[in-house]
XYZ file of C-alpha atoms in Angstrom:
738
model
C -173.270 189.145 59.158
C -170.813 186.300 58.576
C -171.611 182.609 59.033
C -169.348 179.575 59.366
C -170.509 176.465 57.467
C -169.185 172.938 57.916
C -168.305 170.311 55.287
C -165.937 172.699 53.483
C -168.735 174.889 52.200
C -167.809 178.416 51.237
C -168.248 181.120 53.837
C -170.800 183.736 52.780
C -171.507 187.271 53.911
C -174.757 189.212 53.654
C -174.745 192.984 53.437
C -177.912 195.067 53.434
C -177.664 197.915 50.941
C -181.350 198.869 51.011
C -180.857 202.352 52.461
C -178.504 203.237 49.628
C -180.634 202.132 46.631
C -183.572 203.875 45.026
C -186.235 202.036 43.008
C -184.403 202.515 39.721
C -181.181 201.200 41.161
C -182.911 198.137 42.639
C -184.517 197.337 39.282
C -181.163 197.601 37.542
C -179.552 195.410 40.200
C -182.270 192.794 39.787
C -181.693 192.712 36.037
C -177.943 192.349 36.514
C -178.495 189.549 39.023
C -180.725 187.605 36.642
C -178.177 187.961 33.850
C -175.434 186.685 36.162
C -177.248 183.579 37.378
C -179.695 182.605 34.652
C -177.398 179.865 33.342
C -176.712 178.266 36.695
C -178.760 175.490 38.395
C -181.590 176.769 40.550
C -180.510 180.334 40.049
C -177.417 179.887 42.206
C -174.097 180.930 40.733
C -170.995 178.812 41.023
C -168.219 179.686 43.427
C -166.241 181.664 40.868
C -168.941 184.157 39.850
C -170.670 184.428 43.222
C -174.404 184.964 43.454
C -176.524 188.072 43.585
C -180.173 187.769 44.549
C -182.998 190.152 45.302
C -186.025 189.593 47.498
C -188.808 190.038 44.919
C -191.509 191.053 47.388
C -189.901 192.786 50.332
C -192.246 194.693 52.519
C -189.894 197.622 52.786
C -188.702 197.386 49.206
C -185.167 196.708 50.416
C -182.544 194.919 48.370
C -180.099 192.316 49.642
C -176.781 191.615 47.953
C -175.156 188.274 48.721
C -171.514 187.670 47.970
C -169.096 184.837 48.502
C -165.718 185.192 50.258
C -163.837 183.772 47.309
C -160.899 185.445 45.604
C -161.226 185.767 41.836
C -159.310 183.162 39.885
C -156.511 184.462 37.722
C -157.191 183.738 34.066
C -153.608 182.580 33.470
C -153.966 180.146 36.364
C -157.292 178.908 35.015
C -155.754 178.378 31.568
C -152.916 176.376 33.089
C -155.201 173.900 34.881
C -154.657 170.341 33.725
C -151.386 171.104 31.971
C -148.146 169.444 33.009
C -144.801 171.147 32.526
C -143.048 169.635 29.555
C -139.590 171.074 30.154
C -138.008 170.410 33.582
C -137.286 173.452 35.694
C -133.648 172.420 35.859
C -133.352 173.239 32.152
C -135.102 176.605 32.282
C -133.916 178.207 35.525
C -131.115 180.700 34.698
C -129.872 180.559 38.295
C -129.316 176.808 38.006
C -127.379 177.235 34.771
C -125.219 179.960 36.315
C -124.310 177.559 39.122
C -123.596 174.739 36.672
C -121.314 176.944 34.586
C -119.483 178.096 37.704
C -118.969 174.510 38.901
C -117.767 173.354 35.484
C -115.429 176.329 35.108
C -114.001 175.724 38.576
C -113.438 172.025 37.883
C -111.822 172.784 34.541
C -109.456 175.279 36.173
C -108.708 172.860 39.025
C -107.886 169.966 36.708
C -105.884 172.202 34.379
C -103.648 173.326 37.220
C -103.135 169.729 38.373
C -102.616 168.329 34.859
C -98.842 167.797 35.417
C -99.697 165.651 38.445
C -102.228 163.683 36.416
C -99.673 163.198 33.606
C -97.092 161.805 36.041
C -99.668 159.452 37.544
C -100.686 158.211 34.097
C -97.066 157.644 33.029
C -96.393 155.805 36.291
C -99.433 153.595 35.722
C -98.284 152.845 32.174
C -94.850 151.865 33.516
C -96.428 149.625 36.159
C -98.683 148.152 33.493
C -95.719 147.409 31.217
C -93.847 145.690 34.041
C -96.914 143.731 35.119
C -97.730 142.821 31.508
C -94.231 141.473 30.837
C -94.262 139.604 34.152
C -97.646 137.998 33.547
C -96.833 137.124 29.928
C -93.520 135.514 30.935
C -95.219 133.614 33.744
C -97.897 132.264 31.397
C -95.637 131.372 28.463
C -93.046 129.624 30.634
C -95.392 128.192 33.274
C -93.447 129.744 36.128
C -96.005 128.500 38.649
C -94.462 124.972 38.240
C -91.085 126.371 39.238
C -92.622 127.787 42.417
C -94.077 124.344 43.217
C -90.706 122.707 42.590
C -89.058 125.141 45.003
C -91.564 124.246 47.714
C -90.976 120.487 47.115
C -87.220 121.000 47.321
C -87.545 122.798 50.649
C -89.321 119.814 52.224
C -86.506 117.524 50.910
C -88.763 115.423 48.700
C -87.584 112.637 46.378
C -85.534 114.034 43.424
C -87.806 112.092 41.084
C -90.702 114.334 42.099
C -88.697 117.417 41.283
C -87.696 115.985 37.913
C -91.356 115.160 37.134
C -92.387 118.707 37.985
C -89.755 120.155 35.695
C -90.880 117.865 32.902
C -94.491 118.880 33.423
C -93.449 122.525 33.345
C -91.673 122.159 30.000
C -94.642 120.253 28.578
C -97.186 122.849 29.829
C -95.056 125.705 28.543
C -94.817 124.179 25.051
C -98.588 123.635 24.946
C -99.287 127.221 26.020
C -96.964 128.658 23.389
C -98.731 126.527 20.747
C -102.232 127.656 21.736
C -104.169 129.585 19.111
C -104.656 132.564 21.416
C -100.930 132.785 22.020
C -100.146 132.493 18.318
C -102.736 135.132 17.413
C -101.468 137.452 20.129
C -97.858 137.128 19.070
C -98.807 137.537 15.418
C -100.853 140.637 16.209
C -98.118 142.138 18.334
C -95.508 141.486 15.641
C -97.738 142.913 12.912
C -98.586 145.989 15.037
C -94.882 146.593 15.777
C -93.914 146.205 12.108
C -96.693 148.595 11.035
C -95.621 151.119 13.646
C -91.997 150.961 12.431
C -93.130 151.333 8.834
C -95.206 154.404 9.720
C -92.264 155.835 11.567
C -89.976 155.326 8.593
C -92.531 156.826 6.189
C -94.016 159.762 8.146
C -91.676 160.121 11.071
C -92.076 158.917 14.611
C -93.880 162.099 15.732
C -96.706 161.567 13.248
C -96.771 157.863 14.074
C -97.035 158.547 17.831
C -100.910 158.524 17.892
C -100.696 154.858 16.856
C -99.215 154.161 20.296
C -102.443 155.244 22.032
C -103.915 151.700 22.094
C -100.653 150.422 23.638
C -100.745 153.063 26.342
C -104.434 152.344 26.916
C -103.773 148.642 27.497
C -100.770 149.342 29.712
C -102.794 151.956 31.696
C -105.543 149.398 32.275
C -103.004 146.811 33.455
C -101.342 149.285 35.776
C -104.674 150.440 37.263
C -105.724 146.829 37.847
C -102.436 146.189 39.637
C -102.894 149.218 41.905
C -106.417 148.106 42.821
C -105.085 144.574 43.486
C -102.472 145.946 45.850
C -104.942 148.115 47.839
C -108.449 146.761 47.284
C -109.916 148.774 50.199
C -108.641 152.168 49.019
C -110.248 154.006 46.089
C -107.894 154.765 43.265
C -108.254 157.439 40.573
C -105.847 159.396 38.440
C -108.020 162.545 38.621
C -108.631 164.164 42.015
C -112.105 165.136 43.205
C -112.301 168.896 42.685
C -115.222 169.245 45.098
C -113.314 167.527 47.906
C -109.905 169.098 47.421
C -110.779 172.658 46.368
C -110.819 175.242 49.152
C -112.344 177.910 46.955
C -114.742 178.052 44.051
C -118.452 177.180 44.085
C -119.960 175.545 47.142
C -121.372 172.146 46.170
C -123.080 169.282 47.983
C -119.805 167.350 48.217
C -117.986 170.306 49.698
C -120.710 170.849 52.312
C -120.668 167.166 53.237
C -116.897 167.210 53.701
C -117.096 170.357 55.841
C -119.763 168.873 58.120
C -117.655 165.758 58.526
C -114.576 167.816 59.336
C -116.325 169.604 62.222
C -117.680 166.278 63.532
C -121.341 167.054 62.868
C -121.585 164.049 60.530
C -119.858 160.691 60.451
C -117.865 159.428 57.480
C -120.811 157.296 56.379
C -123.369 160.124 56.469
C -123.979 162.706 53.774
C -126.450 165.467 53.002
C -129.285 165.106 50.512
C -129.846 168.013 48.107
C -133.317 169.564 48.157
C -133.792 170.953 44.692
C -131.007 172.483 42.629
C -128.275 174.885 43.679
C -128.784 178.314 42.140
C -126.615 181.379 41.594
C -127.929 184.928 41.178
C -126.631 187.684 38.915
C -124.224 188.862 41.618
C -122.636 185.418 41.963
C -124.277 184.594 45.300
C -125.118 180.897 45.666
C -128.096 179.285 47.380
C -127.970 175.576 48.257
C -130.858 173.768 49.934
C -130.251 170.385 51.511
C -131.591 167.942 54.062
C -129.342 166.801 56.899
C -129.155 163.209 58.198
C -131.216 162.157 61.175
C -129.816 163.591 64.387
C -128.402 166.747 62.785
C -130.618 169.852 62.684
C -130.138 173.302 61.239
C -129.733 174.851 64.684
C -126.657 172.725 65.354
C -125.021 174.017 62.164
C -125.906 177.594 63.124
C -124.295 177.100 66.522
C -121.079 176.052 64.779
C -121.287 178.636 62.015
C -117.699 179.803 62.454
C -116.290 176.248 62.409
C -118.497 175.387 59.433
C -117.296 178.455 57.531
C -113.695 177.584 58.358
C -114.168 174.041 57.076
C -115.535 175.485 53.840
C -112.529 177.791 53.644
C -114.718 180.908 53.815
C -115.115 183.806 56.259
C -118.276 183.497 58.319
C -119.500 186.851 56.938
C -120.069 185.160 53.579
C -122.514 182.589 54.985
C -126.162 182.798 55.907
C -127.789 179.687 57.355
C -131.570 179.459 57.599
C -133.939 176.660 58.517
C -136.369 175.386 55.911
C -139.724 173.747 56.486
C -138.389 171.236 59.012
C -135.432 171.317 61.440
C -133.521 169.041 59.043
C -134.018 171.363 56.070
C -131.195 173.868 55.635
C -130.986 176.825 53.267
C -127.366 177.880 52.850
C -126.620 181.209 51.172
C -123.011 181.936 50.196
C -121.895 185.408 49.112
C -119.627 185.759 46.096
C -117.467 188.210 48.063
C -117.281 189.362 51.659
C -120.412 191.489 52.147
C -119.869 195.247 52.449
C -116.217 194.903 51.415
C -116.561 197.350 48.531
C -117.396 201.022 48.432
C -120.911 202.162 49.277
C -123.102 202.703 46.205
C -124.016 206.245 45.255
C -127.601 207.003 46.216
C -130.060 207.290 43.303
C -131.183 210.526 44.958
C -127.903 212.123 43.816
C -129.017 212.068 40.175
C -132.785 212.215 40.692
C -134.321 215.428 39.367
C -137.286 215.044 41.717
C -138.552 212.538 44.278
C -141.898 211.555 45.758
C -141.630 210.923 49.486
C -144.698 208.683 49.214
C -142.498 206.186 47.346
C -140.224 205.773 50.358
C -136.510 206.441 50.803
C -133.824 204.401 48.963
C -131.653 203.524 51.931
C -129.031 200.925 51.001
C -128.470 197.212 50.535
C -128.253 194.242 52.859
C -125.538 191.580 52.897
C -127.321 189.698 50.105
C -127.336 192.727 47.834
C -131.086 193.256 48.173
C -132.013 196.930 47.943
C -133.753 198.429 50.955
C -136.383 201.153 50.564
C -137.697 202.644 53.801
C -141.299 203.741 53.982
C -140.965 206.593 56.468
C -144.456 208.057 56.216
C -145.956 205.670 58.754
C -143.018 205.276 61.134
C -140.392 207.733 62.295
C -136.639 207.075 62.377
C -134.004 207.130 65.116
C -130.302 207.228 64.202
C -127.558 206.517 66.703
C -123.998 205.352 67.199
C -120.492 206.646 67.652
C -119.144 209.706 65.896
C -117.296 209.265 62.628
C -119.026 206.073 61.473
C -121.570 207.498 59.037
C -124.540 208.398 61.219
C -124.998 211.847 59.653
C -124.444 210.422 56.152
C -127.209 207.888 56.753
C -129.474 210.626 58.083
C -128.945 212.573 54.853
C -130.838 209.890 52.911
C -134.359 210.624 54.247
C -133.462 214.324 54.327
C -132.480 214.214 50.643
C -135.672 212.380 49.703
C -137.716 215.027 51.497
C -135.665 217.825 49.937
C -136.364 216.568 46.394
C -140.119 216.430 47.009
C -141.402 220.003 46.534
C -144.568 219.088 48.435
C -142.680 217.921 51.547
C -142.282 220.678 54.125
C -138.912 220.424 55.875
C -138.392 221.422 59.521
C -134.859 221.445 60.979
C -133.704 221.409 64.600
C -129.907 221.041 64.653
C -128.790 221.042 68.283
C -125.242 220.149 67.287
C -124.916 223.603 65.802
C -122.396 222.597 63.139
C -122.468 222.924 59.360
C -123.859 219.470 58.555
C -127.325 220.811 57.711
C -126.397 224.257 56.440
C -127.617 223.442 52.927
C -131.008 222.329 54.243
C -131.651 225.853 55.510
C -132.217 226.867 51.882
C -135.428 224.823 51.725
C -136.531 224.398 55.360
C -139.770 225.993 56.543
C -138.442 226.245 60.099
C -134.794 226.258 61.209
C -133.438 225.961 64.750
C -129.652 225.955 65.158
C -127.722 225.427 68.409
C -128.531 224.153 71.889
C -128.797 227.475 73.691
C -131.864 228.085 75.917
C -133.541 230.304 73.319
C -133.202 227.644 70.601
C -134.559 224.938 72.903
C -137.501 227.156 73.829
C -138.175 227.712 70.126
C -138.078 223.931 69.651
C -140.687 223.423 72.381
C -142.891 226.040 70.694
C -142.447 224.186 67.382
C -143.588 220.920 68.989
C -146.685 222.696 70.343
C -147.393 224.078 66.865
C -147.030 220.636 65.314
C -149.436 219.137 67.857
C -151.936 221.850 66.988
C -151.383 221.193 63.281
C -151.850 217.456 63.873
C -155.147 218.003 65.682
C -156.345 220.343 62.914
C -155.508 217.762 60.272
C -157.358 214.987 62.055
C -160.344 217.316 62.383
C -160.203 217.932 58.611
C -159.948 214.230 57.903
C -162.922 213.433 60.130
C -165.037 215.972 58.246
C -164.278 214.322 54.909
C -166.694 211.775 53.402
C -165.812 208.212 54.362
C -165.066 207.339 50.746
C -162.202 209.875 50.806
C -160.727 208.674 54.132
C -160.886 204.867 54.029
C -158.546 204.298 56.987
C -158.234 207.773 58.547
C -154.777 208.193 57.047
C -153.445 210.966 54.895
C -153.251 210.115 51.197
C -151.498 211.982 48.364
C -154.878 213.118 47.062
C -155.921 214.420 50.485
C -152.585 216.183 50.942
C -152.928 218.010 47.617
C -156.641 218.784 47.808
C -156.769 219.966 51.424
C -153.340 221.670 51.660
C -151.797 219.160 54.071
C -148.223 218.638 52.849
C -146.014 215.967 54.369
C -144.043 217.400 57.296
C -140.518 216.093 57.924
C -138.901 217.181 61.199
C -135.157 216.486 61.444
C -133.706 216.619 64.959
C -129.931 216.195 65.227
C -128.372 215.404 68.633
C -131.705 215.557 70.428
C -130.044 214.686 73.739
C -128.554 218.218 73.786
C -132.030 219.744 73.896
C -133.119 217.342 76.625
C -130.010 218.262 78.608
C -130.881 221.970 78.476
C -134.417 221.271 79.676
C -133.205 219.076 82.532
C -130.873 221.856 83.721
C -133.770 224.221 84.396
C -135.299 224.851 87.787
C -138.326 222.652 87.090
C -136.365 220.602 84.606
C -137.710 217.153 85.435
C -141.299 218.275 85.061
C -140.676 220.173 81.806
C -138.564 217.287 80.522
C -141.373 214.782 81.136
C -143.852 217.105 79.439
C -141.622 217.523 76.368
C -141.039 213.783 76.078
C -144.774 213.127 76.317
C -145.472 215.676 73.560
C -142.846 214.154 71.277
C -144.162 210.641 71.906
C -147.667 211.850 71.151
C -146.510 213.407 67.895
C -144.777 210.199 66.838
C -147.664 207.919 67.804
C -150.439 209.895 66.127
C -148.696 212.243 63.739
C -147.595 209.553 61.301
C -151.205 209.039 60.207
C -151.536 212.676 59.164
C -148.231 213.015 57.329
C -145.730 213.888 60.070
C -142.287 212.249 59.893
C -139.765 212.651 62.702
C -136.104 211.863 61.970
C -134.039 212.045 65.159
C -130.379 211.327 65.908
C -128.449 210.796 69.127
C -124.958 209.449 69.829
C -125.744 207.199 72.785
C -129.382 207.566 73.802
C -129.342 206.456 77.422
C -132.459 206.230 79.574
C -131.759 209.711 80.919
C -130.481 211.556 77.842
C -133.101 210.065 75.487
C -135.817 208.379 77.565
C -137.372 205.073 76.600
C -140.830 206.668 76.378
C -139.520 208.563 73.373
C -137.435 205.762 71.843
C -140.024 203.021 72.178
C -142.579 204.771 69.944
C -140.079 205.039 67.065
C -140.554 201.899 64.977
C -137.497 202.193 62.735
C -133.976 202.578 64.132
C -130.526 202.553 62.622
C -127.267 202.263 64.533
C -123.702 202.533 63.302
C -120.741 201.294 65.343
C -121.124 201.254 69.141
C -118.647 200.297 71.839
C -120.754 197.549 73.431
C -124.042 195.655 73.277
C -125.612 197.887 75.916
C -125.121 200.985 73.769
C -126.418 199.098 70.745
C -129.588 198.040 72.578
C -130.178 201.624 73.679
C -130.584 202.518 70.019
C -132.002 199.373 68.428
C -134.151 198.224 71.334
C -133.792 195.976 74.342
C -132.867 192.382 73.568
C -131.628 192.993 70.027
C -128.062 191.978 70.915
C -129.244 188.683 72.425
C -131.065 187.939 69.181
C -127.823 188.435 67.271
C -128.407 191.995 66.070
C -125.805 194.282 67.562
C -123.856 197.272 66.307
C -121.108 196.653 68.852
C -117.732 196.448 67.152
C -118.983 196.946 63.592
C -116.059 199.273 63.014
C -116.899 199.992 59.368
C -117.993 203.412 58.188
C -121.357 203.370 56.443
C -122.431 199.967 57.778
C -124.984 199.617 60.560
C -127.920 197.629 61.893
C -131.421 198.570 60.783
C -134.179 197.492 63.166
C -137.738 197.528 61.828
C -141.086 196.085 62.781
C -140.405 193.102 60.505
C -136.935 192.343 61.909
C -133.339 193.533 61.972
C -130.458 193.212 59.526
C -127.090 194.675 58.664
C -127.222 197.404 56.022
C -124.647 199.368 54.053
C -126.287 202.716 53.425
C -126.085 204.548 50.131
C -123.574 207.362 49.890
C -124.452 211.049 49.659
C -121.407 213.276 50.026
C -121.696 216.812 51.432
C -121.207 218.137 47.900
C -123.988 215.884 46.637
C -126.254 217.082 49.428
C -125.563 220.700 48.488
C -126.652 220.005 44.903
C -129.745 218.123 46.105
C -130.831 221.005 48.320
C -130.268 223.452 45.457
C -132.529 221.325 43.232
C -135.048 221.107 46.062
C -135.141 224.886 46.380
C -135.626 225.337 42.636
C -138.433 222.734 42.670
C -140.183 224.546 45.511
C -139.885 227.918 43.837
C -141.351 226.483 40.636
C -144.165 224.771 42.543
C -144.810 227.762 44.815
C -144.126 225.687 47.952
C -141.046 227.487 49.288
C -142.296 228.848 52.587
C -141.201 230.059 55.996
C -137.520 230.462 56.802
C -136.269 229.487 53.323
C -138.658 231.890 51.598
C -137.550 234.832 53.725
C -134.549 235.330 51.450
C -136.647 235.780 48.299
C -137.143 239.256 46.918
C -140.561 240.270 45.730
C -140.312 239.905 41.964
C -142.118 243.059 40.859
C -141.230 246.164 38.905
C -138.064 246.253 36.891
C -136.830 242.901 38.236
C -139.985 241.159 37.045
C -139.718 242.915 33.677
C -136.093 241.810 33.213
C -136.976 238.227 34.148
C -139.794 238.297 31.580
C -137.334 239.614 28.985
C -134.990 236.677 29.637
C -137.895 234.219 29.402
C -139.051 235.749 26.127
C -135.576 235.694 24.579
C -134.833 232.183 25.853
C -131.146 232.921 26.436
C -128.873 233.173 29.471
C -127.194 236.503 28.594
C -128.637 239.795 27.354
C -127.020 243.132 26.612
C -128.524 246.336 28.044
C -129.766 247.318 24.589
C -131.304 243.848 24.109
C -133.212 244.216 27.377
C -134.359 247.718 26.409
C -135.730 246.474 23.069
C -137.546 243.573 24.776
C -138.955 245.919 27.417
C -140.140 248.265 24.653
C -141.898 245.343 22.915
C -143.577 244.426 26.206
C -144.695 248.029 26.924
C -144.133 250.602 24.153
C -145.432 253.406 26.381
C -142.636 252.864 28.934
C -140.166 254.911 26.810
C -137.562 252.133 26.449
C -137.412 252.501 22.676
C -135.093 254.706 20.657
C -136.487 258.248 20.355
C -136.761 260.040 17.037
C -133.446 261.605 16.093
C -131.648 259.850 18.980
C -128.383 258.266 17.992
C -127.603 254.655 18.802
C -124.872 255.728 21.202
C -127.088 258.167 23.047
C -129.969 255.699 23.232
C -127.713 252.929 24.551
C -126.257 255.267 27.177
C -129.706 256.464 28.248
C -131.333 253.027 28.657
C -128.189 251.640 30.327
C -128.222 254.401 32.945
C -131.961 253.972 33.459
C -131.624 250.225 33.952
C -128.886 250.727 36.532
C -130.898 253.356 38.395
C -134.143 251.342 38.530
C -132.356 248.137 39.552
C -130.559 249.990 42.354
C -133.896 251.395 43.585
C -135.511 247.917 43.482
C -132.682 246.419 45.517
C -132.408 249.274 48.000
C -132.264 247.930 51.557
C -131.824 244.301 50.491
C -128.041 244.334 50.693
C -127.813 242.897 47.190
C -126.578 244.291 43.881
C -127.003 243.382 40.229
C -124.113 244.806 38.239
C -123.628 244.899 34.506
C -120.992 242.480 33.197
C -119.481 241.568 29.848
C -121.935 239.371 27.922
C -122.708 238.137 24.433
C -125.584 240.146 22.943
C -128.344 238.815 20.739
C -126.412 240.150 17.758
C -123.487 237.890 18.683
C -121.169 240.714 19.703
C -119.632 241.455 23.085
C -121.198 244.157 25.218
C -122.298 245.153 28.707
C -125.400 243.533 30.098
C -126.772 240.967 32.543
C -126.798 237.196 33.072
C -129.859 235.186 34.046
C -127.747 233.349 36.641
C -126.889 236.620 38.417
C -130.528 237.712 38.359
C -131.682 234.445 39.953
C -128.953 234.725 42.581
C -130.058 238.234 43.501
C -133.688 237.175 43.680
C -132.787 234.225 45.904
C -134.178 231.803 43.348
């Protein structure tokens, strides 16, 4: 029973465990309860420990356990309560520092390239400053403003006495200015500085004396800059350019985003974005910038103009990902370091894996942000589709390889294409169906019936298990091992070919509907008991691959298609309208993965045909070692008894890969002295070697009679280190099919 309590009190649940406890257990529980609550007020525990209480005098002797719906508090979190971070996150986040270094490096490179421009601007400013300085000094020392007044008076034809008075005043003012203390000090300082500079030049040379000119250039630069600002007071002036505004490459910064939004008319010249937090850069060089847009501009508007926005940033749209934050004005911009999927596909980790556990999922590929994608295929089947030649079969190899490397995964193959794509898988598959002829399709229908029967048997086994062993009626690794219920992986390539054969029959529509219903039933229910179906079709239309079959497959992957309609046939209706379409992808190994949680573009890992051959060979060896090679694949194994078993034991005992005939005879004699493999009394070495060699050949030929296989003696290195005739372990394993 669960109760809801107002005033923010904690919700409590009461569970009656009386039928499960005996008297001894109830006494122990009572003691534990008292120990848990004895230090709390009124015998009620606080919200972190919960409370356990027993009815002391129940009529039926039952016990009641009371618990609180409160998650345990992490000890690290508890220890951190009340503490304030001392060091700001901006100083400890490695992603922030990577972005800072990138911005600084870009600005340094930008300014270094433009340094000749900056030098010319500085020299020009110094020249302007020198001219302005001389002009202003001359004007002050000679009171030129009086001359300007005299010119104005002359133009209005004033009395000559006025002009004469003005000239007299000018001479008087000029003499007073030249006698001022400031003027005298300035002239004295300038003369002294010039004399010192000449003396340094005579003593050390003008090159070494050049740093003494820095103050002069500094003053002249200041005068020139002031003159430029005076000429254009409304225009900003700077010798150095703004790297963020002028650069069309390099790190994306707040300034660059603001300029781009202004360029595409989403913001006015007065508006700008406000950063939300700090820009970060991951190990791959991808940048994430969070910002808040001005009022009137929402994230959706930027998404709608994603191409124009990318162009304004000087980037291809494939490098951008725009997401909305908490509010419509919060934008999360992700920028890729390079164009996603522009490099070669990574080699699958399954290529080098010695063994794999299908319960850990299938390493599938990476998305545009470089995040690795692992598919959990046990609880949802897979449908592959798309045009030929764009990597559909290569992508399908990934789950097949994962199943092949798990010796406890039973592989079932139905290849209706009939080519050589899955030839290697025949070495480990329990059932193999090749081709789309009527007999193969009939065998496929029988296989589906067998799988349905197996599914029903497994569910019956699971229902008979104690509830503690089947918490959610799903197969677990422990159940699979204990009750002999291995994971079943059924690969169906070009399933539309099988459907086409069924439809061509006399009662084709009826049989077709029945087959589709059986497959849908397997997919819906079989996933809970360890059945995985991996199907592929080029263009699964409503007729060739009906929706009743497609709709129950929760994971789908499509490579390039010719149009949105074909893409939706694989990925699901409406995916193209939501922006997830495989139409026009045009890149081998790149497709759209649609899952229950959403859809995204994926570049799948690469497994070449040669890699797949090696993987299947390892899978066969793993199954032989684990004793799980069954069905079709096991039909090629010879029964390892008699002389073949004895020779294998001899190799294992010697621990080498090559043995001479005499070496094998000695080892066989040690294993069974009564078998007459040893050297007889008085028998020469030559005669003994000839006898045991002939006997080995005869018994091996008898053991292999009717199998179509031979095990011939070849030149080997004996245990004594000499060359001789004998056998190799590799040849023995090949003959045995192992």
